PDB file of C-alpha atoms in Angstrom:
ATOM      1  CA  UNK A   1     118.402 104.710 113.677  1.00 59.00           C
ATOM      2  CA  UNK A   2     115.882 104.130 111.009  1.00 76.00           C
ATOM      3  CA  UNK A   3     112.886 105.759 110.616  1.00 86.00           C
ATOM      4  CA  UNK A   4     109.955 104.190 111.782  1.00 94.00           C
ATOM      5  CA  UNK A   5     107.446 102.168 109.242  1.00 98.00           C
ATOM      6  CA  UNK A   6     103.788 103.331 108.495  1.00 98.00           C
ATOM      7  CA  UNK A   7     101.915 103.347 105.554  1.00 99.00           C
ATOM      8  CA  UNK A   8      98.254 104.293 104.291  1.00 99.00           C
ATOM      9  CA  UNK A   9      96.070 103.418 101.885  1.00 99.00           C
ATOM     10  CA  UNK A  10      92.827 104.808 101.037  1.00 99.00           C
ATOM     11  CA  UNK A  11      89.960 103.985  97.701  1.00 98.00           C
ATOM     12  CA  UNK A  12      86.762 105.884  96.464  1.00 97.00           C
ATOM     13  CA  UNK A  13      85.280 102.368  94.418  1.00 95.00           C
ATOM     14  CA  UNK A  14      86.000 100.587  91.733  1.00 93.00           C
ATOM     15  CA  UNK A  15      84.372 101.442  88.662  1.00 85.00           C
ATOM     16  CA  UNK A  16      82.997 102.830  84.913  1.00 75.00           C
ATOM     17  CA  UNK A  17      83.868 105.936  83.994  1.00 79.00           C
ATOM     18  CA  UNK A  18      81.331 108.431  85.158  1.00 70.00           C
ATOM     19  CA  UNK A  19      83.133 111.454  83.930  1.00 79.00           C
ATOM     20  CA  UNK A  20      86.156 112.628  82.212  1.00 81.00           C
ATOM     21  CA  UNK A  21      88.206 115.044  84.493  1.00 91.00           C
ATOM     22  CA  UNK A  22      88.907 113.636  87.836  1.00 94.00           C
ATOM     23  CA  UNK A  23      90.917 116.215  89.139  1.00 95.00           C
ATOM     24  CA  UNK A  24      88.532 117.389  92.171  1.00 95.00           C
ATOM     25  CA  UNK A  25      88.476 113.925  93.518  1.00 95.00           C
ATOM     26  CA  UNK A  26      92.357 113.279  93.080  1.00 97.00           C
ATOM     27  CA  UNK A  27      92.918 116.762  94.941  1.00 98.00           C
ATOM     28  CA  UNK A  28      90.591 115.678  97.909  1.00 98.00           C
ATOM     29  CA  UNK A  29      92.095 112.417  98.239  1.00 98.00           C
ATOM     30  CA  UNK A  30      95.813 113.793  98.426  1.00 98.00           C
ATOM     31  CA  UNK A  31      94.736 116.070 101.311  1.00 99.00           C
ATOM     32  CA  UNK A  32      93.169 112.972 103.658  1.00 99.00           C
ATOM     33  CA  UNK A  33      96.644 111.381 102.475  1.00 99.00           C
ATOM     34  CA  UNK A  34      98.259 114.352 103.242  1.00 98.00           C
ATOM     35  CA  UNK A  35      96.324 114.828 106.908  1.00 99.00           C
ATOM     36  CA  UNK A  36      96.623 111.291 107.348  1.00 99.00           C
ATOM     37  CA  UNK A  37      99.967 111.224 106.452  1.00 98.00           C
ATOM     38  CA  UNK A  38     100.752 113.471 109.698  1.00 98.00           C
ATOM     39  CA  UNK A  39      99.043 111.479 111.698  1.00 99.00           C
ATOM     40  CA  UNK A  40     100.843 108.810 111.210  1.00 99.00           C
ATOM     41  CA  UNK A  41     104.390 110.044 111.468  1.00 98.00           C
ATOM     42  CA  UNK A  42     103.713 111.435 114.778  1.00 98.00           C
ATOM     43  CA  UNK A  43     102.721 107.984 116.097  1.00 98.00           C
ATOM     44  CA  UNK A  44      98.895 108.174 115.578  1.00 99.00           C
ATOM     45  CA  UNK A  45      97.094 104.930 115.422  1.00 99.00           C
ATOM     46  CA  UNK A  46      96.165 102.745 112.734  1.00 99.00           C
ATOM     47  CA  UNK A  47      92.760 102.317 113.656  1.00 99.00           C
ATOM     48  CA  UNK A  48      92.085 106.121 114.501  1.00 99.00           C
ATOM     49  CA  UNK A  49      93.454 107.169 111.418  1.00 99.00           C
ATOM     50  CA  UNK A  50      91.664 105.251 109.195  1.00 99.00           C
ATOM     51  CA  UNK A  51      88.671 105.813 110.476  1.00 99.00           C
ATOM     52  CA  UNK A  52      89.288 109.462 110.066  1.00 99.00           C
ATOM     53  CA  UNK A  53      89.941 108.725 106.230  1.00 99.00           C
ATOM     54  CA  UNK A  54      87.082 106.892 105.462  1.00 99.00           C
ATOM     55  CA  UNK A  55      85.143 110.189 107.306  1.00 99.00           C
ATOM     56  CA  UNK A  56      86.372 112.529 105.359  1.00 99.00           C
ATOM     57  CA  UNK A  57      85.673 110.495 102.078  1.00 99.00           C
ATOM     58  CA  UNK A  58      82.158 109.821 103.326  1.00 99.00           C
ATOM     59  CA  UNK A  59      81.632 113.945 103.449  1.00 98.00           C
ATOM     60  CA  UNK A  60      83.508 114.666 100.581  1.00 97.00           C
ATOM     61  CA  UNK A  61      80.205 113.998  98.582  1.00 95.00           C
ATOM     62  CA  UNK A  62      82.182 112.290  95.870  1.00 94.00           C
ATOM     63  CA  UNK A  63      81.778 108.972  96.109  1.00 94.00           C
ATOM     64  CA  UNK A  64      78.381 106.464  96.797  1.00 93.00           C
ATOM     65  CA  UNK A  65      79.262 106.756 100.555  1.00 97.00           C
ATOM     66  CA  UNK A  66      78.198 108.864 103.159  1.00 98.00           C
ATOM     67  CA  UNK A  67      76.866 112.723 102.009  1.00 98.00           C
ATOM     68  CA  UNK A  68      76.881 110.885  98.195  1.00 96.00           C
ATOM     69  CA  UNK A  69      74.946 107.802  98.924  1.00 96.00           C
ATOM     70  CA  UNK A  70      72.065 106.577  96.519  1.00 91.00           C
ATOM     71  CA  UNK A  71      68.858 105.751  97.960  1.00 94.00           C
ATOM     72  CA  UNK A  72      67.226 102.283  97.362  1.00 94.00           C
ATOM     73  CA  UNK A  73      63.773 101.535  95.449  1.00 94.00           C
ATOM     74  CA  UNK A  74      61.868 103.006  98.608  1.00 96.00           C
ATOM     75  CA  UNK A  75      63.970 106.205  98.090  1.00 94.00           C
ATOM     76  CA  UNK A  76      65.609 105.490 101.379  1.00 95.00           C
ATOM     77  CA  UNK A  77      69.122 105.779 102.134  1.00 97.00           C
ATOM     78  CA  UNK A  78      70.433 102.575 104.326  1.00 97.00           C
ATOM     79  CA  UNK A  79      74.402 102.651 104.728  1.00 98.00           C
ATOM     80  CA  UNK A  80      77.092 100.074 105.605  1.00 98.00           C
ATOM     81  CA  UNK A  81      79.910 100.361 107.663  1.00 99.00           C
ATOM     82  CA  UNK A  82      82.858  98.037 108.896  1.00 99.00           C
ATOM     83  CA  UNK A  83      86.349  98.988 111.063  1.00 99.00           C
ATOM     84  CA  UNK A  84      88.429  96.043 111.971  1.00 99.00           C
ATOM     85  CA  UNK A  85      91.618  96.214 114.970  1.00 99.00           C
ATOM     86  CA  UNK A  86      94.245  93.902 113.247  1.00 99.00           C
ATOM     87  CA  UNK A  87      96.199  94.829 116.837  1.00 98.00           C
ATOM     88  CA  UNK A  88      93.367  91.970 118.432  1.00 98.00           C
ATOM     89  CA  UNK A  89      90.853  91.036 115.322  1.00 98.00           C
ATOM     90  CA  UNK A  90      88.052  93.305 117.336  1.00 99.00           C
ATOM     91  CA  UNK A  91      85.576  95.030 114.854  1.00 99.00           C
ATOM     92  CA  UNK A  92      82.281  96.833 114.647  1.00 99.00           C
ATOM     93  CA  UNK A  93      80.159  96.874 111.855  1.00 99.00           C
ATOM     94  CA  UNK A  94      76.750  98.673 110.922  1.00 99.00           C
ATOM     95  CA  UNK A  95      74.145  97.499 108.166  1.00 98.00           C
ATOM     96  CA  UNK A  96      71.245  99.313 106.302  1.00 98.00           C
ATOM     97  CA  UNK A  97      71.238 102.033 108.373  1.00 98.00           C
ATOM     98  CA  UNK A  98      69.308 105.150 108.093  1.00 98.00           C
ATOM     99  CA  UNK A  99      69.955 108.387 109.286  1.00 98.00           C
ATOM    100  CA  UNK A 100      73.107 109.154 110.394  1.00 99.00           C
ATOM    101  CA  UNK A 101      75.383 111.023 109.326  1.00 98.00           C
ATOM    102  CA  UNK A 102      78.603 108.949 109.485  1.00 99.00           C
ATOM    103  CA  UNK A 103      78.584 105.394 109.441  1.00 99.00           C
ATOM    104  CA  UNK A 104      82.286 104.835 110.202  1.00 99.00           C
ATOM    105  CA  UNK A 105      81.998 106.628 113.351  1.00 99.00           C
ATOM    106  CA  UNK A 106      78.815 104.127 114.030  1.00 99.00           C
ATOM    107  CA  UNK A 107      81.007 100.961 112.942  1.00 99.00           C
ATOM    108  CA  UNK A 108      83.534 102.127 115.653  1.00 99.00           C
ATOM    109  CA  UNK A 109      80.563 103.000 117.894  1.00 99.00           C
ATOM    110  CA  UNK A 110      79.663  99.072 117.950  1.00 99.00           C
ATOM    111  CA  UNK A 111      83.416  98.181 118.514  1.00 99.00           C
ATOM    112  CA  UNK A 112      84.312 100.296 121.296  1.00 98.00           C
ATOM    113  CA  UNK A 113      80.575  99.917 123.317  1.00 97.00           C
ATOM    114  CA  UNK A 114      78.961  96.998 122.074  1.00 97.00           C
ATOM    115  CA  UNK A 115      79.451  93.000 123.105  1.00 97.00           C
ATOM    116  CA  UNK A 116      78.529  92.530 119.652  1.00 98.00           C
ATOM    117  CA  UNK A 117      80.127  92.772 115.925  1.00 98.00           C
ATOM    118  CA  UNK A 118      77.375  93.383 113.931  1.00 99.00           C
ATOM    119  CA  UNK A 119      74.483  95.764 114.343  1.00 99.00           C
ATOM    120  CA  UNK A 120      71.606  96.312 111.175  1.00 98.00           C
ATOM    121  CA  UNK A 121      68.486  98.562 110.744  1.00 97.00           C
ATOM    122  CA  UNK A 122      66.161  99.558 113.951  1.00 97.00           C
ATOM    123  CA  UNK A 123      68.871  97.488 115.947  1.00 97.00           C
ATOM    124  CA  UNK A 124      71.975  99.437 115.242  1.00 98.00           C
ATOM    125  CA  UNK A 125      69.967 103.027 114.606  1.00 98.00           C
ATOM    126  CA  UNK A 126      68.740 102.755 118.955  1.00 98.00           C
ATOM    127  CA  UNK A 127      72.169 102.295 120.083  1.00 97.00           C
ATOM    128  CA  UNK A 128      73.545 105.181 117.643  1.00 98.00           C
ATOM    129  CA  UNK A 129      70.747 107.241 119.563  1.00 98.00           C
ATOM    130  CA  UNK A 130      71.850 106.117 123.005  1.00 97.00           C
ATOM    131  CA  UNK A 131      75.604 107.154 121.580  1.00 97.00           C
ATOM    132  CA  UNK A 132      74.497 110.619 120.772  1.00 98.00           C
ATOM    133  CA  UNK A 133      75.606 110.156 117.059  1.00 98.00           C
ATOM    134  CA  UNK A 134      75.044 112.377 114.716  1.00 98.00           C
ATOM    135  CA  UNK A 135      71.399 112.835 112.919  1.00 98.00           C
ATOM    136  CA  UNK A 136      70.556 113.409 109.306  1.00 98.00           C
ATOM    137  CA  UNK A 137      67.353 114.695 110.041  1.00 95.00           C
ATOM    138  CA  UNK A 138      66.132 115.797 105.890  1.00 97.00           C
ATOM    139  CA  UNK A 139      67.617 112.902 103.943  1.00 96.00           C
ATOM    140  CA  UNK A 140      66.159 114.507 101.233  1.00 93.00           C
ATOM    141  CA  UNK A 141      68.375 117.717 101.576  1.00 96.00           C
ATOM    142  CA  UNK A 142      71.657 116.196 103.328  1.00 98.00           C
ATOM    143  CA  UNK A 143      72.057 113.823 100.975  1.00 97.00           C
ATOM    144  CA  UNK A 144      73.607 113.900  97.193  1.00 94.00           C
ATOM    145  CA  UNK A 145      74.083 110.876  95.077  1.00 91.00           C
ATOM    146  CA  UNK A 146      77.017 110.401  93.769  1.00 87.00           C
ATOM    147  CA  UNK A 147      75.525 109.111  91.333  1.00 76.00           C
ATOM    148  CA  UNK A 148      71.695 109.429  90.117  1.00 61.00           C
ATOM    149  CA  UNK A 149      71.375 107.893  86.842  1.00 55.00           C
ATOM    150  CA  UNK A 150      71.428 103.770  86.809  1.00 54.00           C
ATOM    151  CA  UNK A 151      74.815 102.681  84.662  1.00 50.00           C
ATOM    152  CA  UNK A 152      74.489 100.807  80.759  1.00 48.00           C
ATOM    153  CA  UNK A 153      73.743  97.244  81.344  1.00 47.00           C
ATOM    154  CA  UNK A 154      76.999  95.507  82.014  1.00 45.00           C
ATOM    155  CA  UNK A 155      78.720  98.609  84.351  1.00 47.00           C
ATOM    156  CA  UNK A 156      79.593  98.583  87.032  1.00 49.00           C
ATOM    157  CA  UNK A 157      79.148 101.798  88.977  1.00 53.00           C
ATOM    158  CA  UNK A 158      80.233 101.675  92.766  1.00 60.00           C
ATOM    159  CA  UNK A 159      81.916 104.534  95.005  1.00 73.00           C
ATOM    160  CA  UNK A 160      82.481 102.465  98.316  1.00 94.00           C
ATOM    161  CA  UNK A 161      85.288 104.432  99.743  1.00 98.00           C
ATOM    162  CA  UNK A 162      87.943 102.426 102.320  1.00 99.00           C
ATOM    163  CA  UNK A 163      90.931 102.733 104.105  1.00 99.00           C
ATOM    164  CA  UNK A 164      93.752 100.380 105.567  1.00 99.00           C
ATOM    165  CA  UNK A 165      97.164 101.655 107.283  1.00 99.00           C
ATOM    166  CA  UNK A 166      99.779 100.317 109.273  1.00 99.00           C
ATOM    167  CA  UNK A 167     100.816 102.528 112.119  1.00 99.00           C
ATOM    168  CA  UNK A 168     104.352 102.854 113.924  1.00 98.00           C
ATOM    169  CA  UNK A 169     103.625 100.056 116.490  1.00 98.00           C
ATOM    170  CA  UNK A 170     103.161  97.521 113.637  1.00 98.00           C
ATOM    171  CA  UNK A 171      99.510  97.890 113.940  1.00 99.00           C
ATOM    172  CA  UNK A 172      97.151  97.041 111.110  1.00 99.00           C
ATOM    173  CA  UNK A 173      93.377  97.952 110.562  1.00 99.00           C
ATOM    174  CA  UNK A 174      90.637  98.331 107.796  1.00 99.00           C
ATOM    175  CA  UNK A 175      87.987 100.763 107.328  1.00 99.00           C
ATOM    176  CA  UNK A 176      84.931 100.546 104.406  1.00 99.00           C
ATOM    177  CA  UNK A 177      81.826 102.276 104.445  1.00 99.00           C
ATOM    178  CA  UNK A 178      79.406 102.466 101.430  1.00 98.00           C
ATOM    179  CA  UNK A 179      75.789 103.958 100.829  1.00 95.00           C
ATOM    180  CA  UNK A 180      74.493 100.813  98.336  1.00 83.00           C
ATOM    181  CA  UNK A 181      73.665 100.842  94.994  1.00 82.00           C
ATOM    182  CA  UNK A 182      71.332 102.962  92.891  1.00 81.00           C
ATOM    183  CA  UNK A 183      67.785 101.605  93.086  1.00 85.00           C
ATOM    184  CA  UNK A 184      68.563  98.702  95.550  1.00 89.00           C
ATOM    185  CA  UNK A 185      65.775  96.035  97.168  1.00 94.00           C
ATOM    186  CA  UNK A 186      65.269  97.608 100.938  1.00 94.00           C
ATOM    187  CA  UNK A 187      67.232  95.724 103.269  1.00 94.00           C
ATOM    188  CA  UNK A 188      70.348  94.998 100.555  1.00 95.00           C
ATOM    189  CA  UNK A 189      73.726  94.710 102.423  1.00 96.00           C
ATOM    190  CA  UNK A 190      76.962  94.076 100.838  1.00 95.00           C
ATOM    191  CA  UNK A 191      80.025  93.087 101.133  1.00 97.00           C
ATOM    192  CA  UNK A 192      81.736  96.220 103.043  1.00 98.00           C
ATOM    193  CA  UNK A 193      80.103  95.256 106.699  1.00 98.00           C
ATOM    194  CA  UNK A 194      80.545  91.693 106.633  1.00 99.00           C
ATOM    195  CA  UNK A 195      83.848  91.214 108.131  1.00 99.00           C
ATOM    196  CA  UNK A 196      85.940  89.311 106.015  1.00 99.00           C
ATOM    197  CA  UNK A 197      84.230  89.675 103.007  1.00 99.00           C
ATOM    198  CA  UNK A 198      84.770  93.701 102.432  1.00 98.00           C
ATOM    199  CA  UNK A 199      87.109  94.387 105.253  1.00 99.00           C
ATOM    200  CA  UNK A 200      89.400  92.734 107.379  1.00 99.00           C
ATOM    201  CA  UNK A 201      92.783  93.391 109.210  1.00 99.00           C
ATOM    202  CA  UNK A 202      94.727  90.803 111.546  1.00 99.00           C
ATOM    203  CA  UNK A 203      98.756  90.932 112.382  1.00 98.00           C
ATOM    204  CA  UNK A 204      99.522  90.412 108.731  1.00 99.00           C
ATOM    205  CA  UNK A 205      97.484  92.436 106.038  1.00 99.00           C
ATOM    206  CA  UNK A 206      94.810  95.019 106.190  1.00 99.00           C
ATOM    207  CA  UNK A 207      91.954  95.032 103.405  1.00 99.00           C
ATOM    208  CA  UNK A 208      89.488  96.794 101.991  1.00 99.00           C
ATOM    209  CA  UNK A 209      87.565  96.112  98.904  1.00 98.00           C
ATOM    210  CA  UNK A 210      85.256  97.783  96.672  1.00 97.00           C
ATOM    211  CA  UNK A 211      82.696  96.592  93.634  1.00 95.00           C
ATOM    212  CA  UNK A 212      80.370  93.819  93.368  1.00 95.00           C
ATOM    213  CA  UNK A 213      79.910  92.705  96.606  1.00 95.00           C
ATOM    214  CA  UNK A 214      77.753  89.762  96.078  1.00 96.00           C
ATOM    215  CA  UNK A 215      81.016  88.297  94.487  1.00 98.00           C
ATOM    216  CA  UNK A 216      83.612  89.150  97.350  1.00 98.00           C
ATOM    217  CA  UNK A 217      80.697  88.022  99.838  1.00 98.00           C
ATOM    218  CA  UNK A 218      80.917  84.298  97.773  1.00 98.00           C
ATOM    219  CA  UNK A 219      84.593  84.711  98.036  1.00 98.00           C
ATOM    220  CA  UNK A 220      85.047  86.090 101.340  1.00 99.00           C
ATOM    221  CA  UNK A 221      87.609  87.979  99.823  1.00 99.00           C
ATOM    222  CA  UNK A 222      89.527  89.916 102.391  1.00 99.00           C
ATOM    223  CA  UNK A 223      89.818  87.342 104.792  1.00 99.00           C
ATOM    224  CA  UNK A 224      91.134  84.961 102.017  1.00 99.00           C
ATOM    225  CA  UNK A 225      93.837  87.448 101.107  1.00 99.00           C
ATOM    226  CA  UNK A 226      95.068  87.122 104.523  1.00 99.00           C
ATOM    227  CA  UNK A 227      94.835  83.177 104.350  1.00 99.00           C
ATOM    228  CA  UNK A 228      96.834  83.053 100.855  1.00 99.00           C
ATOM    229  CA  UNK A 229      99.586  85.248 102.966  1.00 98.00           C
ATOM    230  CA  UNK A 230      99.373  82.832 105.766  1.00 98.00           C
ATOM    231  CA  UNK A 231      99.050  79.275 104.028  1.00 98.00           C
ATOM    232  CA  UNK A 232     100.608  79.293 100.916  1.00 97.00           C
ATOM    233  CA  UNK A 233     103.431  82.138 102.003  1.00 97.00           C
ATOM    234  CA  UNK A 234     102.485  84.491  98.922  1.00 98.00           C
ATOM    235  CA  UNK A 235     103.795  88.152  98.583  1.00 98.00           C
ATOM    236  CA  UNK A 236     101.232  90.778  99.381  1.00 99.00           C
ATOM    237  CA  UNK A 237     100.633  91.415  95.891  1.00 98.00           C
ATOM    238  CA  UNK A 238     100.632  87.989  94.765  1.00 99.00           C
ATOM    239  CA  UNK A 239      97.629  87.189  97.107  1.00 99.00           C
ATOM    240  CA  UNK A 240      95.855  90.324  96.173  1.00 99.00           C
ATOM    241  CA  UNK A 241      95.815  89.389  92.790  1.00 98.00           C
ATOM    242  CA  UNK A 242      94.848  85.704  93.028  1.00 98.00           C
ATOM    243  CA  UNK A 243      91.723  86.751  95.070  1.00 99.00           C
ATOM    244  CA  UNK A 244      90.776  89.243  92.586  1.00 98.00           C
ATOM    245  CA  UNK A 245      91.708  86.282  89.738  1.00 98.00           C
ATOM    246  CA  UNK A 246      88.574  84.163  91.303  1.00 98.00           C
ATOM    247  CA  UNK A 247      86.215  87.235  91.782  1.00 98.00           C
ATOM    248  CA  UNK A 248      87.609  87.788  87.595  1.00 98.00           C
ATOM    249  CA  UNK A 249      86.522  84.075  86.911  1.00 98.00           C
ATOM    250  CA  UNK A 250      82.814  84.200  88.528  1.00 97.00           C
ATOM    251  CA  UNK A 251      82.393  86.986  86.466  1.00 97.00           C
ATOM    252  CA  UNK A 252      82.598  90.005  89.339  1.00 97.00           C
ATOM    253  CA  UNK A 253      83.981  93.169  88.722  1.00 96.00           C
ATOM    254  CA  UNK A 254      86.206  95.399  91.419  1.00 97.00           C
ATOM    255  CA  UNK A 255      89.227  96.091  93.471  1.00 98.00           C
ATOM    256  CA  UNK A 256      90.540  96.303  96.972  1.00 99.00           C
ATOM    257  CA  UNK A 257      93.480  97.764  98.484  1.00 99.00           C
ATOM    258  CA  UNK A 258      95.896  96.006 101.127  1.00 99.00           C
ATOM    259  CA  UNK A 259      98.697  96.975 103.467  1.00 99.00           C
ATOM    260  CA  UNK A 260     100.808  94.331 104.882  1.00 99.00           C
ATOM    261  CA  UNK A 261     103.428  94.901 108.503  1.00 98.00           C
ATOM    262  CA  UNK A 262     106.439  95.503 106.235  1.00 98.00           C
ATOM    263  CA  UNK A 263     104.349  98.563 104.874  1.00 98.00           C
ATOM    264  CA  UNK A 264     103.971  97.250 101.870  1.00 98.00           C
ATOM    265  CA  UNK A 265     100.547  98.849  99.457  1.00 98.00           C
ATOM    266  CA  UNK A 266      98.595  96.652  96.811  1.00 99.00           C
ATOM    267  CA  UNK A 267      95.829  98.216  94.892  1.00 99.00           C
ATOM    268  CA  UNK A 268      94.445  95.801  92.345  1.00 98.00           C
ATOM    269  CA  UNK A 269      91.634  96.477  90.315  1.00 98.00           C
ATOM    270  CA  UNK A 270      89.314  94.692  87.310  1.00 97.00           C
ATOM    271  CA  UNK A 271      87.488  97.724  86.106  1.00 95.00           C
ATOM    272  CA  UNK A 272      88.265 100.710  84.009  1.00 94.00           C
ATOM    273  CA  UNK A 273      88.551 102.575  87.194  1.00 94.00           C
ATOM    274  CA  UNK A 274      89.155 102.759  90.581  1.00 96.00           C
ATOM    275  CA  UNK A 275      89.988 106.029  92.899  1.00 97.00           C
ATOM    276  CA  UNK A 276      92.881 104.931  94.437  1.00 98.00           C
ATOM    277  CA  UNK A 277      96.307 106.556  96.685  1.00 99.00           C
ATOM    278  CA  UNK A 278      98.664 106.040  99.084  1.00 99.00           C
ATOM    279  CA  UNK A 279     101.070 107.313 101.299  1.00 98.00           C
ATOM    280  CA  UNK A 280     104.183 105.987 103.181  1.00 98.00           C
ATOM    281  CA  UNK A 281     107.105 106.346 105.853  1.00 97.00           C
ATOM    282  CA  UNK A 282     109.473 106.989 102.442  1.00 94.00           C
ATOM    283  CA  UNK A 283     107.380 110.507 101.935  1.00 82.00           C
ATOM    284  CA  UNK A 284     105.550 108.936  98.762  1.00 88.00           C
ATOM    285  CA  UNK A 285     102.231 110.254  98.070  1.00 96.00           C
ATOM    286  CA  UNK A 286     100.213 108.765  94.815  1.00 98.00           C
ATOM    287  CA  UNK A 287      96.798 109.043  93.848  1.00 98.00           C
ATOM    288  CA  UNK A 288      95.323 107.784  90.542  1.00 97.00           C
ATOM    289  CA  UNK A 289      92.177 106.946  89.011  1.00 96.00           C
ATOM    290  CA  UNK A 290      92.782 105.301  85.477  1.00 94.00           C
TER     291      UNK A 290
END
């Protein structure tokens, strides 16, 4: 009897080079492969698990996510969050929201006890209350940018971090969750809540994308990865890189990561950079930046 199929994928943002040595990041990312990994094999759920990633990246402090987001021109810090069910297309999502601690666990917050998809600012921050979620109570102290500097004209400079995985039911789901750019308007939301756009997940591919999001939002890139599977009968990797073709030809700059239900990974990127690993049913674990 074969072993059963599963696979994970997980991202810290697609990028410039910030830095030379890498090595801290790559070791952090190889133990949520490693944990996630585990989960996996003992039958844990796609959409738990990658949730738990995309946790674990957002405390990590190393990427422009969660404990390393950037605040906007205000000096506040709103964050973005989507989780998609590929099992039954459900998803919760949260936008420009300010202080809590973990906006993953608020984008699956709004999928398990709201009627709705999408919850932003005041909105989304009075149900989190309701929830009990946890508080960041001293932005100021909690949080540490990733990244404080702004980036040369022309860089690109994004840590959204993301996770997709298909579990051993032939489940698929998506996770994203970002905390903006450096020196944002108030009120900016990208691509990473909007279903479709930054994340997706349905009963063929799970997605998750990272970059430029005002050029996967014009592309509605995740969704349309799915659609080139669907329509045209592309390969997973095929698709993946025909979506990131047109985000290449309007000028955007990025990457995204997919998992399809044969457990096959994609991880294409446009910049110098992008954080990047995965793990499978075969025992592979790979995690590179360059």
């Amino acid at each position: 009897m074969s072993d059963p199929v599963w696979a994970i994928a997980i991202h810290g943002g697609a990028s410039a080079p910030s830095k030379e040595d890498y090595s801290e990041e790559i070791g952090f990312m190889r133990v949520v492969l490693t944990k996630a990994k585990k989960q996996l094999s003992k039958g844990g759920s796609a959409l738990d698990v990658v949730q738990e990633a995309v946790r674990a990246l957002e405390d990590s402090g190393h990427h422009i996510a969660g404990k390393g987001s950037s605040p906007n021109t205000d000096g506040k810090f709103e964050l973005d969050a989507a989780i998609m069910d590929g099992d039954n297309r459900n998803a919760g999502a949260v936008g420009a929201l300010r202080g809590f601690k973990n906006p993953i666990d608020c984008a699956r917050e709004v999928l398990d006890h709201s009627p709705h998809l999408f919850l932003v600012g005041k909105g989304a921050a009075r149900l989190m209350k309701k929830r009990g979620m946890e508080r960041v109570h001293n932005a100021s102290k909690y949080y540490k940018p990733a990244v404080s500097t702004p980036v040369e004209k022309g860089q690109l400079q994004h840590g959204t971090v993301g996770a997709v995985a298909l579990d051993s039911e032939g489940r698929l789901a998506a996770a994203t969750s970002t905390g903006g750019l450096l020196n944002a308007v108030p009120g900016r939301i990208g691509d990473t809540p909007l279903i479709g756009s930054g994340t997706w997940a349905d009963e063929r591919v799970a997605v998750s994308c990272c970059g430029q999001g005002e050029f996967f939002m014009r592309c509605v890139a995740a969704a349309d990865l799915s659609a080139r599977i669907r329509y045209t009968k592309s390969d997973l990797q095929t698709a993946a890189s025909c979506v990131l073709e047109d985000i290449s030809l309007m000028g955007g700059q990025g990457g995204l990561i997919a998992i399809d239900r044969l457990g096959r990974v994609t991880m294409p990127f446009n910049t110098i950079t992008m954080k990047r690993g995965f793990a499978t049913w075969r025992d592979e674990i790979d995690v590179k930046v360059f």
